[in-house]
Coordinates of C-alpha atoms in Angstrom, one line a residue:
X21 CA -2.5 -12.2 29.8
X22 CA -2.1 -13.3 26.3
X23 CA 0.6 -11.9 24.1
X24 CA -0.4 -10.6 20.7
X25 CA 0.5 -12.3 17.4
X26 CA 1.8 -11.3 14.0
X27 CA 0.6 -7.7 13.6
X28 CA 1.7 -7.4 17.2
X29 CA 5.2 -6.5 16.6
X30 CA 4.0 -3.1 15.8
X31 CA 3.0 -1.2 18.9
X32 CA -0.6 -1.3 19.5
X33 CA -0.8 2.4 19.8
X34 CA 1.8 4.6 18.1
X35 CA 2.5 8.2 18.7
X36 CA 3.6 9.7 15.4
X37 CA 6.1 12.5 15.6
X38 CA 7.2 14.9 12.9
X39 CA 9.9 17.5 13.0
X40 CA 8.4 20.4 11.0
X41 CA 9.8 22.8 8.6
X42 CA 10.7 26.3 9.9
X43 CA 9.9 29.7 8.7
X44 CA 12.3 32.4 9.9
X45 CA 11.0 35.5 11.4
X46 CA 12.7 38.6 12.6
X47 CA 10.9 38.8 16.0
X48 CA 10.6 36.3 18.8
X49 CA 8.3 33.2 18.0
X50 CA 4.7 33.7 18.7
X51 CA 2.7 30.5 19.7
X52 CA -0.2 30.0 17.5
X53 CA -3.7 31.3 18.2
X54 CA -5.4 29.8 15.2
X55 CA -4.6 27.7 12.2
X56 CA -6.7 29.8 9.8
X57 CA -4.8 31.2 6.7
X58 CA -1.6 29.4 7.4
X59 CA 0.5 27.9 4.7
X60 CA 0.9 24.2 5.5
X61 CA 4.5 23.2 4.8
X62 CA 5.7 19.6 4.2
X63 CA 7.1 17.9 7.2
X64 CA 10.0 15.9 7.8
X65 CA 9.4 12.5 9.3
X66 CA 10.7 12.3 12.8
X67 CA 10.0 8.7 13.8
X68 CA 7.2 6.4 14.6
X69 CA 9.0 3.2 15.6
X70 CA 12.5 1.9 15.6
X71 CA 14.0 4.9 17.2
X72 CA 17.3 4.9 18.9
X73 CA 17.3 3.7 22.5
X74 CA 17.4 6.4 25.0
X75 CA 19.7 6.6 27.9
X76 CA 18.1 5.3 31.1
X77 CA 16.7 7.9 33.5
X78 CA 16.3 7.7 37.2
X79 CA 14.5 4.8 38.7
X80 CA 10.9 4.5 37.6
X81 CA 11.5 6.6 34.5
X82 CA 11.1 4.5 31.3
X83 CA 13.6 5.7 28.5
X84 CA 11.2 4.9 25.8
X85 CA 9.5 8.3 26.8
X86 CA 12.3 10.3 25.2
X87 CA 12.6 10.9 21.4
X88 CA 16.0 9.6 20.4
X89 CA 17.1 10.4 23.8
X90 CA 15.7 14.0 23.7
X91 CA 13.0 15.6 25.6
X92 CA 9.8 16.6 24.0
X93 CA 7.3 18.8 26.1
X94 CA 5.2 21.9 26.0
X95 CA 6.6 25.0 27.5
X96 CA 4.9 27.6 29.9
X97 CA 4.3 30.1 27.0
X98 CA 1.9 27.5 25.5
X99 CA 0.0 27.0 28.5
X100 CA -2.8 26.3 29.3
X101 CA -3.1 23.8 26.5
X102 CA -6.5 23.8 25.0
X103 CA -8.0 20.4 24.4
X104 CA -11.2 19.9 22.2
X105 CA -12.8 16.6 22.6
X106 CA -15.4 16.2 19.8
X107 CA -18.7 14.4 20.6
X108 CA -18.0 11.5 18.3
X109 CA -16.8 13.5 15.2
X110 CA -15.1 11.4 12.6
X111 CA -12.6 12.6 10.1
X112 CA -12.4 9.4 8.2
X113 CA -14.4 10.8 5.2
X114 CA -11.5 12.7 3.9
X115 CA -10.1 10.5 1.2
X116 CA -6.6 10.1 -0.2
X117 CA -7.0 10.7 -3.9
X118 CA -4.1 8.4 -4.8
X119 CA -4.8 5.6 -2.5
X120 CA -8.6 5.7 -2.3
X121 CA -8.6 5.2 1.4
X122 CA -9.2 7.6 4.3
X123 CA -6.4 10.1 4.9
X124 CA -6.5 8.8 8.5
X125 CA -5.0 5.5 7.5
X126 CA -2.4 4.6 10.0
X127 CA 0.5 4.4 7.6
X128 CA -0.1 8.1 7.0
X129 CA -0.6 9.2 10.4
X130 CA 2.3 11.8 10.0
X131 CA -0.2 13.9 7.8
X132 CA -3.1 13.9 10.3
X133 CA -2.1 17.3 11.8
X134 CA -2.1 18.8 8.3
X135 CA -5.5 17.2 7.6
X136 CA -7.1 18.7 10.7
X137 CA -5.5 22.1 10.1
X138 CA -7.1 22.1 6.7
X139 CA -10.5 21.1 8.2
X140 CA -10.3 23.9 10.5
X141 CA -9.1 26.4 7.9
X142 CA -11.9 25.3 5.5
X143 CA -14.7 25.8 8.2
X144 CA -15.6 22.1 8.1
X145 CA -14.9 21.3 11.6
X146 CA -18.5 21.8 12.9
X147 CA -20.0 19.7 10.1
X148 CA -18.2 16.4 10.5
X149 CA -20.3 13.1 10.8
X150 CA -20.5 11.2 14.0
X151 CA -18.4 8.1 13.9
X152 CA -20.3 4.6 13.8
X153 CA -20.1 2.9 17.1
X154 CA -19.8 6.1 19.1
X155 CA -22.1 6.4 22.2
X156 CA -22.4 9.3 24.5
X157 CA -20.8 7.6 27.4
X158 CA -17.6 7.5 25.3
X159 CA -17.4 11.3 25.6
X160 CA -17.4 11.4 29.3
X161 CA -15.0 8.3 29.4
X162 CA -12.6 10.2 27.3
X163 CA -12.8 13.2 29.6
X164 CA -12.1 11.1 32.4
X165 CA -9.0 9.6 30.8
X166 CA -7.6 12.9 29.8
X167 CA -8.1 14.1 33.4
X168 CA -6.0 11.1 34.8
X169 CA -3.0 13.6 34.2
X170 CA -4.8 16.6 35.9
X171 CA -3.2 16.2 39.4
X172 CA 0.1 17.0 37.9
X173 CA -1.0 20.7 37.5
X174 CA -0.7 21.1 41.3
X175 CA 2.9 20.4 40.9
X176 CA 3.3 23.1 38.3
X177 CA 4.4 20.7 35.4
X178 CA 1.7 21.9 32.9
X179 CA -1.8 23.2 32.6
X180 CA -4.6 22.2 30.2
X181 CA -8.2 23.1 29.9
X182 CA -11.0 21.7 27.9
X183 CA -12.5 24.0 25.1
X184 CA -15.7 23.9 23.2
X185 CA -14.3 26.1 20.5
X186 CA -12.5 23.9 17.9
X187 CA -10.9 26.9 16.3
X188 CA -8.6 27.5 19.4
X189 CA -7.5 24.1 20.4
X190 CA -4.0 22.7 20.5
X191 CA -5.0 19.0 21.0
X192 CA -8.0 17.5 19.2
X193 CA -9.7 14.2 20.0
X194 CA -11.7 12.5 17.1
X195 CA -13.2 9.1 16.7
X196 CA -13.1 6.1 14.4
X197 CA -15.0 2.9 14.1
X198 CA -11.8 1.1 13.3
X199 CA -8.4 1.9 11.8
X200 CA -7.3 1.1 8.3
X201 CA -3.9 0.8 6.7
X202 CA -2.8 2.5 3.3
X203 CA -4.4 -0.5 1.6
X204 CA -7.7 0.3 3.2
X205 CA -7.5 -3.0 5.1
X206 CA -9.2 -2.9 8.5
X207 CA -7.1 -3.5 11.6
X208 CA -9.5 -5.7 13.7
X209 CA -7.3 -8.4 14.9
X210 CA -5.7 -6.6 17.9
X211 CA -6.6 -4.3 20.8
X212 CA -5.5 -1.1 18.9
X213 CA -7.7 1.5 20.6
X214 CA -5.9 4.8 19.5
X215 CA -3.2 6.7 17.9
X216 CA -1.8 10.1 18.4
X217 CA 0.0 12.2 15.8
X218 CA 2.0 15.4 16.4
X219 CA 4.7 17.5 15.0
X220 CA 7.7 18.8 17.0
X221 CA 10.0 21.6 16.7
X222 CA 13.5 22.4 17.8
X223 CA 13.2 24.5 20.9
X224 CA 16.5 26.2 20.4
X225 CA 15.4 27.6 17.2
X226 CA 12.3 29.0 18.9
X227 CA 14.5 30.7 21.4
X228 CA 16.5 32.2 18.5
X229 CA 13.3 33.8 17.2
X230 CA 12.4 31.4 14.4
X231 CA 8.7 30.9 13.8
X232 CA 7.4 27.4 13.3
X233 CA 4.2 26.8 11.6
X234 CA 2.4 25.1 14.3
X235 CA -0.1 22.4 13.6
X236 CA -2.6 20.6 15.9
X237 CA -1.8 17.5 17.9
X238 CA -4.5 14.9 16.7
X239 CA -5.8 11.9 18.8
X240 CA -8.0 9.3 17.2
X241 CA -9.9 6.9 19.6
X242 CA -11.5 3.7 18.3
X243 CA -15.3 3.4 19.2
X244 CA -15.6 -0.4 18.9
X245 CA -13.9 -3.5 20.4
X246 CA -12.5 -6.4 18.5
X247 CA -15.9 -7.8 18.2
X248 CA -17.3 -4.7 16.7
X249 CA -19.4 -3.7 19.9
X250 CA -19.1 -0.3 21.3
X251 CA -15.8 0.0 23.3
X252 CA -16.4 -0.2 27.1
X253 CA -16.3 3.0 29.2
X254 CA -13.3 1.4 31.2
X255 CA -11.3 0.7 28.1
X256 CA -12.1 4.1 26.6
X257 CA -11.0 5.9 29.7
X258 CA -7.7 4.1 29.6
X259 CA -7.2 4.5 26.0
X260 CA -8.0 8.3 26.1
X261 CA -5.6 8.6 29.2
X262 CA -2.9 6.7 27.4
X263 CA -3.1 8.8 24.1
X264 CA -3.2 12.0 26.2
X265 CA 0.1 10.9 27.7
X266 CA 1.7 10.9 24.2
X267 CA 0.2 14.2 23.5
X268 CA 1.8 15.6 26.6
X269 CA 5.2 14.4 25.4
X270 CA 5.8 10.8 26.3
X271 CA 7.2 9.3 23.0
X272 CA 6.8 5.6 22.9
X273 CA 5.6 2.9 25.1
X274 CA 6.7 1.6 28.5
X275 CA 7.9 -2.1 28.3
X276 CA 6.2 -2.6 31.9
X277 CA 2.7 -3.9 31.3
X278 CA 1.4 -2.4 34.5
X279 CA 2.1 1.1 33.2
X280 CA -0.7 3.2 31.6
X281 CA 1.8 4.0 28.9
X282 CA 2.4 0.3 28.0
X283 CA 0.5 -1.3 25.0
X284 CA -1.6 -3.1 27.6
X285 CA -2.7 0.2 29.5
X286 CA -1.7 -1.2 32.8
X287 CA -4.6 -0.9 35.4
X288 CA -6.1 2.0 33.6
X289 CA -4.6 4.6 35.8
X290 CA -1.3 6.6 35.9
X291 CA 1.3 4.3 37.6
X292 CA 4.2 5.3 39.8
X293 CA 6.4 4.8 36.7
X294 CA 4.1 7.0 34.5
X295 CA 4.2 9.7 37.2
X296 CA 7.9 9.5 37.5
X297 CA 8.4 9.8 33.8
X298 CA 6.1 12.8 33.2
X299 CA 7.9 14.6 36.0
X300 CA 11.3 13.8 34.5
X301 CA 10.1 15.2 31.2
X302 CA 8.7 18.4 32.6
X303 CA 11.5 19.1 35.0
X304 CA 14.1 19.1 32.2
X305 CA 14.7 21.8 29.5
X306 CA 12.9 20.6 26.3
X307 CA 14.8 19.9 23.1
X308 CA 11.6 19.8 21.0
X309 CA 8.2 21.4 21.7
X310 CA 4.9 20.4 20.0

């Protein structure tokens, strides 16, 4: 296996986390049912690389799964999670007026949840163009990748369902031909197949009755390989499974190349380490929730 060069020091796939602004309420927090009509507050960056090393967990649990040593996961009141996988829809057409590049540039990934919330609120979600390079088998491959985690439902860790109604989802999957940075430069050189962006909220504040303004978790999957050809179904399945692992709460990447949650996607299936890690996360009280 060849090691990556130059750009390579950045993780090939990055899960961007934000800790969002709180709006106090008198009653207990209600988990969101839609994003329509919500005020979209500015978010406070919560990471995206260079976080503090987490304390090592039990054997098989990679510490990079934690956020600054803290557990991030969904809770029972949010279940079942609703996942909307678009059939090739691209959100790249929404431009940053200052930079003149797509708002989906990877340097601005912390703002993707706000972008998608705006798209939903403005009723544009059903009128998005299909990403160049998308082919119908990509959709099925993405579903297969997401369902790599389905077996853990039998253990009572979490529940998720697919939805065809984009107005009700918690997690969204969109597509891009390739990723660009804040300068509009295409990131072609390396095997960057996807990114996940989500906001997180202090769970203790939720229990105290404070109401966060929830925003969607956003996954972008690349439709093409390094040669510009449609991504293979096998690689698409692995990348979708990897990104969904981030959406479930795994923060950064395992350093073991045989794990699905490494930057090399392992063998494209959930490894024993991946399984131990997701169990560890969901069997501990969360410090933050998406």
